[in-house]
mmCIF file of C-alpha atoms in Angstrom:
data_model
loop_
_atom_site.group_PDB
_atom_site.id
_atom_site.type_symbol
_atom_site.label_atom_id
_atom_site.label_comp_id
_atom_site.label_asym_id
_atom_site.label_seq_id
_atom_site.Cartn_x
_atom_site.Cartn_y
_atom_site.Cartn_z
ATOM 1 C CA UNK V 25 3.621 -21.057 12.004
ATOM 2 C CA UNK V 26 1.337 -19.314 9.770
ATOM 3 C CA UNK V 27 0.831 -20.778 6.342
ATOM 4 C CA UNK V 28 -0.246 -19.301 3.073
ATOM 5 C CA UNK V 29 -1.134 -21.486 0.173
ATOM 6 C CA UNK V 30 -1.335 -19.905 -3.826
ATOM 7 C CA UNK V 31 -2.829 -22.227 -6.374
ATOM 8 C CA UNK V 32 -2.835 -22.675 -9.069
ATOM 9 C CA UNK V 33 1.199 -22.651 -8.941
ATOM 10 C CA UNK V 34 1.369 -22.368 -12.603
ATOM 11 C CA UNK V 35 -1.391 -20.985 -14.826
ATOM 12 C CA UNK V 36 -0.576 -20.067 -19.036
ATOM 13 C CA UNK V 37 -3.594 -18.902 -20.621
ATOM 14 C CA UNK V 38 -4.075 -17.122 -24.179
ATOM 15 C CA UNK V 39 -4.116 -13.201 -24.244
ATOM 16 C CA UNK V 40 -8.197 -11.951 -23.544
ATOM 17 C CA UNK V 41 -9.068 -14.618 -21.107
ATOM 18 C CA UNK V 42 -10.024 -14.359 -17.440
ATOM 19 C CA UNK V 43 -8.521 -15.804 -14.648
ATOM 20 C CA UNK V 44 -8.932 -15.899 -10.466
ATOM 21 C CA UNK V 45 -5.495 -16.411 -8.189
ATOM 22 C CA UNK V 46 -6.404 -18.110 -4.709
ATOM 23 C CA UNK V 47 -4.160 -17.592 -1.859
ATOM 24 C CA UNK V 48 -5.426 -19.683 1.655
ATOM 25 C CA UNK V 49 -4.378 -19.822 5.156
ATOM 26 C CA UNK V 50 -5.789 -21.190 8.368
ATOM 27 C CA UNK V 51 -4.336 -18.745 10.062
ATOM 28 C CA UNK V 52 -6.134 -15.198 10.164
ATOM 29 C CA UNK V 53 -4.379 -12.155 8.964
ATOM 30 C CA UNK V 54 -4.775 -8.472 10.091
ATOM 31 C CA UNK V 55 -4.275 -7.477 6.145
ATOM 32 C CA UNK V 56 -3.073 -9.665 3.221
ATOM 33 C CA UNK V 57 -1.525 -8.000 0.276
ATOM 34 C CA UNK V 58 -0.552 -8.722 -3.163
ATOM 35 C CA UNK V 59 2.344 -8.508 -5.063
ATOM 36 C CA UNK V 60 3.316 -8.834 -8.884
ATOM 37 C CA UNK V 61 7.314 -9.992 -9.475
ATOM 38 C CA UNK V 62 8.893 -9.329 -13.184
ATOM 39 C CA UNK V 63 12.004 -12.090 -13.619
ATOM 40 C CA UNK V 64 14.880 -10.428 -12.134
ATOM 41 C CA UNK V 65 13.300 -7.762 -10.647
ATOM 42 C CA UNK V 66 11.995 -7.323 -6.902
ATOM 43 C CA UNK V 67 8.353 -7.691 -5.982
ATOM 44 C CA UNK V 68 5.767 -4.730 -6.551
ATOM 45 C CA UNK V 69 3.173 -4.107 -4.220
ATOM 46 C CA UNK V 70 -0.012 -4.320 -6.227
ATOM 47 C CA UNK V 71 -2.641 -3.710 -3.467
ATOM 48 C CA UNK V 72 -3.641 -4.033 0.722
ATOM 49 C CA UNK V 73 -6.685 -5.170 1.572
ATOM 50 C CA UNK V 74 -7.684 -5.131 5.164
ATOM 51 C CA UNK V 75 -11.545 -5.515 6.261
ATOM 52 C CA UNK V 76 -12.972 -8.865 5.793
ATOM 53 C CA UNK V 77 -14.776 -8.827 3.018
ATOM 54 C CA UNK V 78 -13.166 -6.233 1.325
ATOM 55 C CA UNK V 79 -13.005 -5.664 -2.484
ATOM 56 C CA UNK V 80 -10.524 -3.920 -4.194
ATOM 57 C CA UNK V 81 -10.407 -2.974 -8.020
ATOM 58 C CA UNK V 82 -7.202 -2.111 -9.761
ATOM 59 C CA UNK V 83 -8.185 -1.734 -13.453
ATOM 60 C CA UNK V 84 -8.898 -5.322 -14.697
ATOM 61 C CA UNK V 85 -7.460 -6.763 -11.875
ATOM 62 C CA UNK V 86 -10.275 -7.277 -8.707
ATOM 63 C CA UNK V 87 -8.975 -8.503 -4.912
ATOM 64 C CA UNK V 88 -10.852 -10.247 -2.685
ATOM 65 C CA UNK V 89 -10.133 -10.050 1.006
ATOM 66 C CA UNK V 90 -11.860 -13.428 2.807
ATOM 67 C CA UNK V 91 -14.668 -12.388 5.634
ATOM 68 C CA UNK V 92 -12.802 -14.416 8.050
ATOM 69 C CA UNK V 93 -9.440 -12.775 6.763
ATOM 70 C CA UNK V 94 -7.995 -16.210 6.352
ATOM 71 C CA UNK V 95 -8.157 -16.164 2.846
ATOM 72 C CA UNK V 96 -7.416 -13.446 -0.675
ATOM 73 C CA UNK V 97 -8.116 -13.924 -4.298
ATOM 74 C CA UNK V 98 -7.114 -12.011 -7.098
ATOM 75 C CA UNK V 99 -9.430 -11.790 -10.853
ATOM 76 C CA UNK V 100 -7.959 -10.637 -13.821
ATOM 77 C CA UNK V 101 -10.212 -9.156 -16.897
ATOM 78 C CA UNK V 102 -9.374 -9.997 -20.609
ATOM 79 C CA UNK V 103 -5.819 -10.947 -19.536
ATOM 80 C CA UNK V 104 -3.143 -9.143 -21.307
ATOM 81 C CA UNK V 105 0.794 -10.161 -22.170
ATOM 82 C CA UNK V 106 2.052 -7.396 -19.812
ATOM 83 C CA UNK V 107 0.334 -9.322 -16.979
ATOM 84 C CA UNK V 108 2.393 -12.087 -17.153
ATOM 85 C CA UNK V 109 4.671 -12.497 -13.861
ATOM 86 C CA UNK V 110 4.747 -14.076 -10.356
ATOM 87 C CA UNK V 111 1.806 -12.966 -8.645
ATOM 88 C CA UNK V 112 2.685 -13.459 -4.584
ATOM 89 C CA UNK V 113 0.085 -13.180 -1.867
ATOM 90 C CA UNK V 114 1.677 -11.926 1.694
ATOM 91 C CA UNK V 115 -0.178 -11.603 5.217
ATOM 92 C CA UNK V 116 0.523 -9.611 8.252
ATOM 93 C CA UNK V 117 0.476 -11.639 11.559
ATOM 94 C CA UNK V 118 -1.003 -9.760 14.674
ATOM 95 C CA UNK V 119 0.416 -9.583 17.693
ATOM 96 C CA UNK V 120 3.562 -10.294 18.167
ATOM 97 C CA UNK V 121 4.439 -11.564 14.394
ATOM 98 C CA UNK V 122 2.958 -7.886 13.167
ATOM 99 C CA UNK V 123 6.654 -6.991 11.925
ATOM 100 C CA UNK V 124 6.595 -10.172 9.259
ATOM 101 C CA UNK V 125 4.690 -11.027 6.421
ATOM 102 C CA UNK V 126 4.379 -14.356 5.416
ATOM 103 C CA UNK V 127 4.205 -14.742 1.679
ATOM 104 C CA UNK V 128 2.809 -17.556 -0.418
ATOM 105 C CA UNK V 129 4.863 -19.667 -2.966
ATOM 106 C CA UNK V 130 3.401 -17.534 -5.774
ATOM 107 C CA UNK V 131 1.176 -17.950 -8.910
ATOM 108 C CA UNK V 132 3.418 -17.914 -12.334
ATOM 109 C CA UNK V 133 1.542 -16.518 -15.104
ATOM 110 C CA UNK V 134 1.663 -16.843 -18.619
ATOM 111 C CA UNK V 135 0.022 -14.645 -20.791
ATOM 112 C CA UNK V 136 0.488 -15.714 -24.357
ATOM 113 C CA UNK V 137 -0.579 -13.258 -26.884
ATOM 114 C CA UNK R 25 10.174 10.067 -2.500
ATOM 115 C CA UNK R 26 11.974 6.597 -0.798
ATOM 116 C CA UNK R 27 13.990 4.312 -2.819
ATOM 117 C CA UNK R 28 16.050 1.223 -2.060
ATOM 118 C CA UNK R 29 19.319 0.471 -3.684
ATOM 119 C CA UNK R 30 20.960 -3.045 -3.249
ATOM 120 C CA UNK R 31 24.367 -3.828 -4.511
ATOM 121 C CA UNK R 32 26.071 -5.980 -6.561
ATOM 122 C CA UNK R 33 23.051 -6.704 -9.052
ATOM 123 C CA UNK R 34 25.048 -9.903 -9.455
ATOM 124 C CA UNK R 35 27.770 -12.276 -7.983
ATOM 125 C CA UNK R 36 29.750 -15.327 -8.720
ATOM 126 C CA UNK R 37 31.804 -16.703 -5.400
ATOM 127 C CA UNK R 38 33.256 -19.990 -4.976
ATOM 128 C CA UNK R 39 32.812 -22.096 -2.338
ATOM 129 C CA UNK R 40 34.168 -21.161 1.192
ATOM 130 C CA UNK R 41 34.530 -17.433 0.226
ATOM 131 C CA UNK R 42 32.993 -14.492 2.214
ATOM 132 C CA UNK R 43 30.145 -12.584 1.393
ATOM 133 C CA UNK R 44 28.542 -9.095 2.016
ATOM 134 C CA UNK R 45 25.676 -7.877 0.391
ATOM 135 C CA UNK R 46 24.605 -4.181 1.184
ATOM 136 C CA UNK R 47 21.008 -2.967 1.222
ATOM 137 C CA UNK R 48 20.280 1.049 1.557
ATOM 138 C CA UNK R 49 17.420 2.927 1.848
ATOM 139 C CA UNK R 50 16.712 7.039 1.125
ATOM 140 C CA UNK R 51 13.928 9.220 2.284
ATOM 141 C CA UNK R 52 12.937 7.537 5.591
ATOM 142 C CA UNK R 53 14.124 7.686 8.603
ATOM 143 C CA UNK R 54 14.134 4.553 11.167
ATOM 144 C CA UNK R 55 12.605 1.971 8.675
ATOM 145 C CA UNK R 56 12.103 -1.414 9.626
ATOM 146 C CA UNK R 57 14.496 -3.895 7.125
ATOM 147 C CA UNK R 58 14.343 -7.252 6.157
ATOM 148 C CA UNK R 59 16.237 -9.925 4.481
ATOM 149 C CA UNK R 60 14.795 -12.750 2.766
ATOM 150 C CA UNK R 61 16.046 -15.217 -0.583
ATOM 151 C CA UNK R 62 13.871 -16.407 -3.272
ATOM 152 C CA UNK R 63 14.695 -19.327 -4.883
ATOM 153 C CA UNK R 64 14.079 -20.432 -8.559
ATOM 154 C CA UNK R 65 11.926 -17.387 -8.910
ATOM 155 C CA UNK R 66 9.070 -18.638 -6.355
ATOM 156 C CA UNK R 67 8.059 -17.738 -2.908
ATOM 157 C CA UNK R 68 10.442 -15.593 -0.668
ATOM 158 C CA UNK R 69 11.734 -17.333 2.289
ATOM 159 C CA UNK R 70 12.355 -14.461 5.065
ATOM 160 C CA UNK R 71 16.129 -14.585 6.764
ATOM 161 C CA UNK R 72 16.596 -11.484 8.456
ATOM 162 C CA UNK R 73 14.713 -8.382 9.850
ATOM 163 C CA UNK R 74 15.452 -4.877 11.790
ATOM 164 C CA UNK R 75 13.658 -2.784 13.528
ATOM 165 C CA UNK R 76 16.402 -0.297 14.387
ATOM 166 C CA UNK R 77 20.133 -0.036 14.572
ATOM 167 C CA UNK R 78 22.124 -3.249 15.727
ATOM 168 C CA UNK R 79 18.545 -4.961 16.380
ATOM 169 C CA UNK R 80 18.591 -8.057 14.281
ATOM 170 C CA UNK R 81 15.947 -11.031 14.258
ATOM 171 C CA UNK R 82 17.289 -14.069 12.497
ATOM 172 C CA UNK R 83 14.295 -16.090 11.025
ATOM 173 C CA UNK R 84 16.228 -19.360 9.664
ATOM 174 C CA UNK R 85 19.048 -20.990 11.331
ATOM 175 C CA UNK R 86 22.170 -20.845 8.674
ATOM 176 C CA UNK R 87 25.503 -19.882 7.981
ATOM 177 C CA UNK R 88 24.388 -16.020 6.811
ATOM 178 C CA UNK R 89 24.324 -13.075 9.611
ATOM 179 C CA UNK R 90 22.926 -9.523 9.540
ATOM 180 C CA UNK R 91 24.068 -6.324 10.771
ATOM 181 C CA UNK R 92 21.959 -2.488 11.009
ATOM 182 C CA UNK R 93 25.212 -0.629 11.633
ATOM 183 C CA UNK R 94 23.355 2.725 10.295
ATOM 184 C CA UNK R 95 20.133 3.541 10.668
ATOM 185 C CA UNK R 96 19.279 3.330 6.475
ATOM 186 C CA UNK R 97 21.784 0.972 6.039
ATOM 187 C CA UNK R 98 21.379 -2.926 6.204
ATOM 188 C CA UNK R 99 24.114 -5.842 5.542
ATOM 189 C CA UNK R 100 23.966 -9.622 4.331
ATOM 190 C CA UNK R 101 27.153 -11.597 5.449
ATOM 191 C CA UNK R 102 28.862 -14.911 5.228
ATOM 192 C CA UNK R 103 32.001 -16.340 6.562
ATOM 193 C CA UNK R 104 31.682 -19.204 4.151
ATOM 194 C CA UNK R 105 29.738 -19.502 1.271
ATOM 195 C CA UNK R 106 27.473 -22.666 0.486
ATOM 196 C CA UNK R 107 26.676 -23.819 -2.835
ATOM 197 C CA UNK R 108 22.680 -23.701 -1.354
ATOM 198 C CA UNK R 109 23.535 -20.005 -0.419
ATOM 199 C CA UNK R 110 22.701 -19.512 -4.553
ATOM 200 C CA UNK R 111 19.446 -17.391 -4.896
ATOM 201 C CA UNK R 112 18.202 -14.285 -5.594
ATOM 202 C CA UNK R 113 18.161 -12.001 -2.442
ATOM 203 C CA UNK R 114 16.079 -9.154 -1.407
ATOM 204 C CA UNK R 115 16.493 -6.537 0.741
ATOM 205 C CA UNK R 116 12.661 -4.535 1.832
ATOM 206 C CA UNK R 117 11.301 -1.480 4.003
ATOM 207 C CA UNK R 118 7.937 -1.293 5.274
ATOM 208 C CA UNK R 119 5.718 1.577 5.972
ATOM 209 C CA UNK R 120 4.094 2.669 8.892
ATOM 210 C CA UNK R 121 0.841 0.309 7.068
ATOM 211 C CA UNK R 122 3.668 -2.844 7.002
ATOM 212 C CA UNK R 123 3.528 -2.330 3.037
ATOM 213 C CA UNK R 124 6.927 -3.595 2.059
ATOM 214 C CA UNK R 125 8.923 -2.296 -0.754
ATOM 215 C CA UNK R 126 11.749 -4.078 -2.362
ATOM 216 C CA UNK R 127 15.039 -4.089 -3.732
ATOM 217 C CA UNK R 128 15.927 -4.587 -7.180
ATOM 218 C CA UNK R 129 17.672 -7.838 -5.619
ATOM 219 C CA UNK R 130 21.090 -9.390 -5.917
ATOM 220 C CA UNK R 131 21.603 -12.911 -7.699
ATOM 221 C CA UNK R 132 24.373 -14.813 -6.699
ATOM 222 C CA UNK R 133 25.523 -17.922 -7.686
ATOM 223 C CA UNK R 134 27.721 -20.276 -5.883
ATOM 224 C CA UNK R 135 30.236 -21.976 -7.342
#
């Protein structure tokens, strides 16, 4: 069974502030990708990153993509109160699991302005 | 342009009563669908998925079923409802790049 862990689980900061989102696995992953949830809302895809080693930018936000694809973090710039959410890091199996994602327990964050 | 509807946003069922949540999907043709519940807002815990009509993989063993009886069309069902059958479910597509997009989810609560 392939495992994803997010830390920190819970992370409030104050409104400028940067910040870095882990999400680890032993497991390797043919692509890992992240997703931000609102409360009551379904999750958005944010980004796919594929190639080990691969860096992504997205505005302030930056992803990280492992270079033994086991492992994804996600940097956010001067943190603003419209990034608060439920950040979730997901990763596509190979082989036979390549239908399923396997998502992390997600990263709640607080922005406070 | 593909979009997912689920229905009801919301539900309140006792005990013991039946359930059916649908899940459709327009502007794609032969998507794989998936099932899963997220409780207390954290990670999503996968329960179904499709990958074309009447093909259903269950995930976790429970009291909830699936069915693909159209090819855009997926269904949540229950005999029985569970009080630990509360959460907030969503219903996803992927893309040919196994991107998935969501629902806007259904909350129900169990009474």
């Amino acid at each position: 069974t392939q495992l994803l862990e997010q830390s920190p689980q819970f992370l409030s900061i104050q409104e400028g502030e940067n910040l870095t989102v882990y999400c680890n696995s032993s497991s390797v992953f043919s692509s890992l990708q992240w997703y931000r949830q609102e409360p009551g809302e379904g999750p958005v895809l944010l980004v796919t990153v594929v190639t080990g080693g691969e860096v992504k930018k997205l505005k302030r936000l930056t992803f990280q993509f492992g270079d033994a694809r086991k492992d994804s973090s996600l940097h956010i710039t001067a943190a603003q109160p419209g990034d608060t959410g439920l950040y979730l890091c997901a990763g596509l199996g190979s082989g036979g699991s390549n239908y399923k994602l396997t998502f992390g327990k997600g990263t709640l964050l607080t922005v406070n302005p | 342009s593909q979009t997912i509807h689920q229905w009801p946003a919301t539900l309140v069922q006792p005990v013991g009563s039946p359930l059916s949540l649908e899940c459709t999907v327009e502007g794609t043709s032969n998507p794989n669908l998936y099932w899963y519940r997220q409780a207390a807002g954290r990670g999503l815990q996968l329960l179904f998925y499709s990958v074309g009509i009447g093909q259903i993989s269950s995930e976790v063993p429970q009291n909830l079923s699936a069915s693909r009886p159209q090819d855009r069309q997926f269904i949540l069902s229950s005999k029985k409802l569970l009080l630990s059958d509360s959460g907030f479910y969503l219903c996803a597509w992927t893309t040919s790049a196994n991107e998935q997009y969501f629902g806007p989810g259904t909350r129900l609560t169990v009474t």
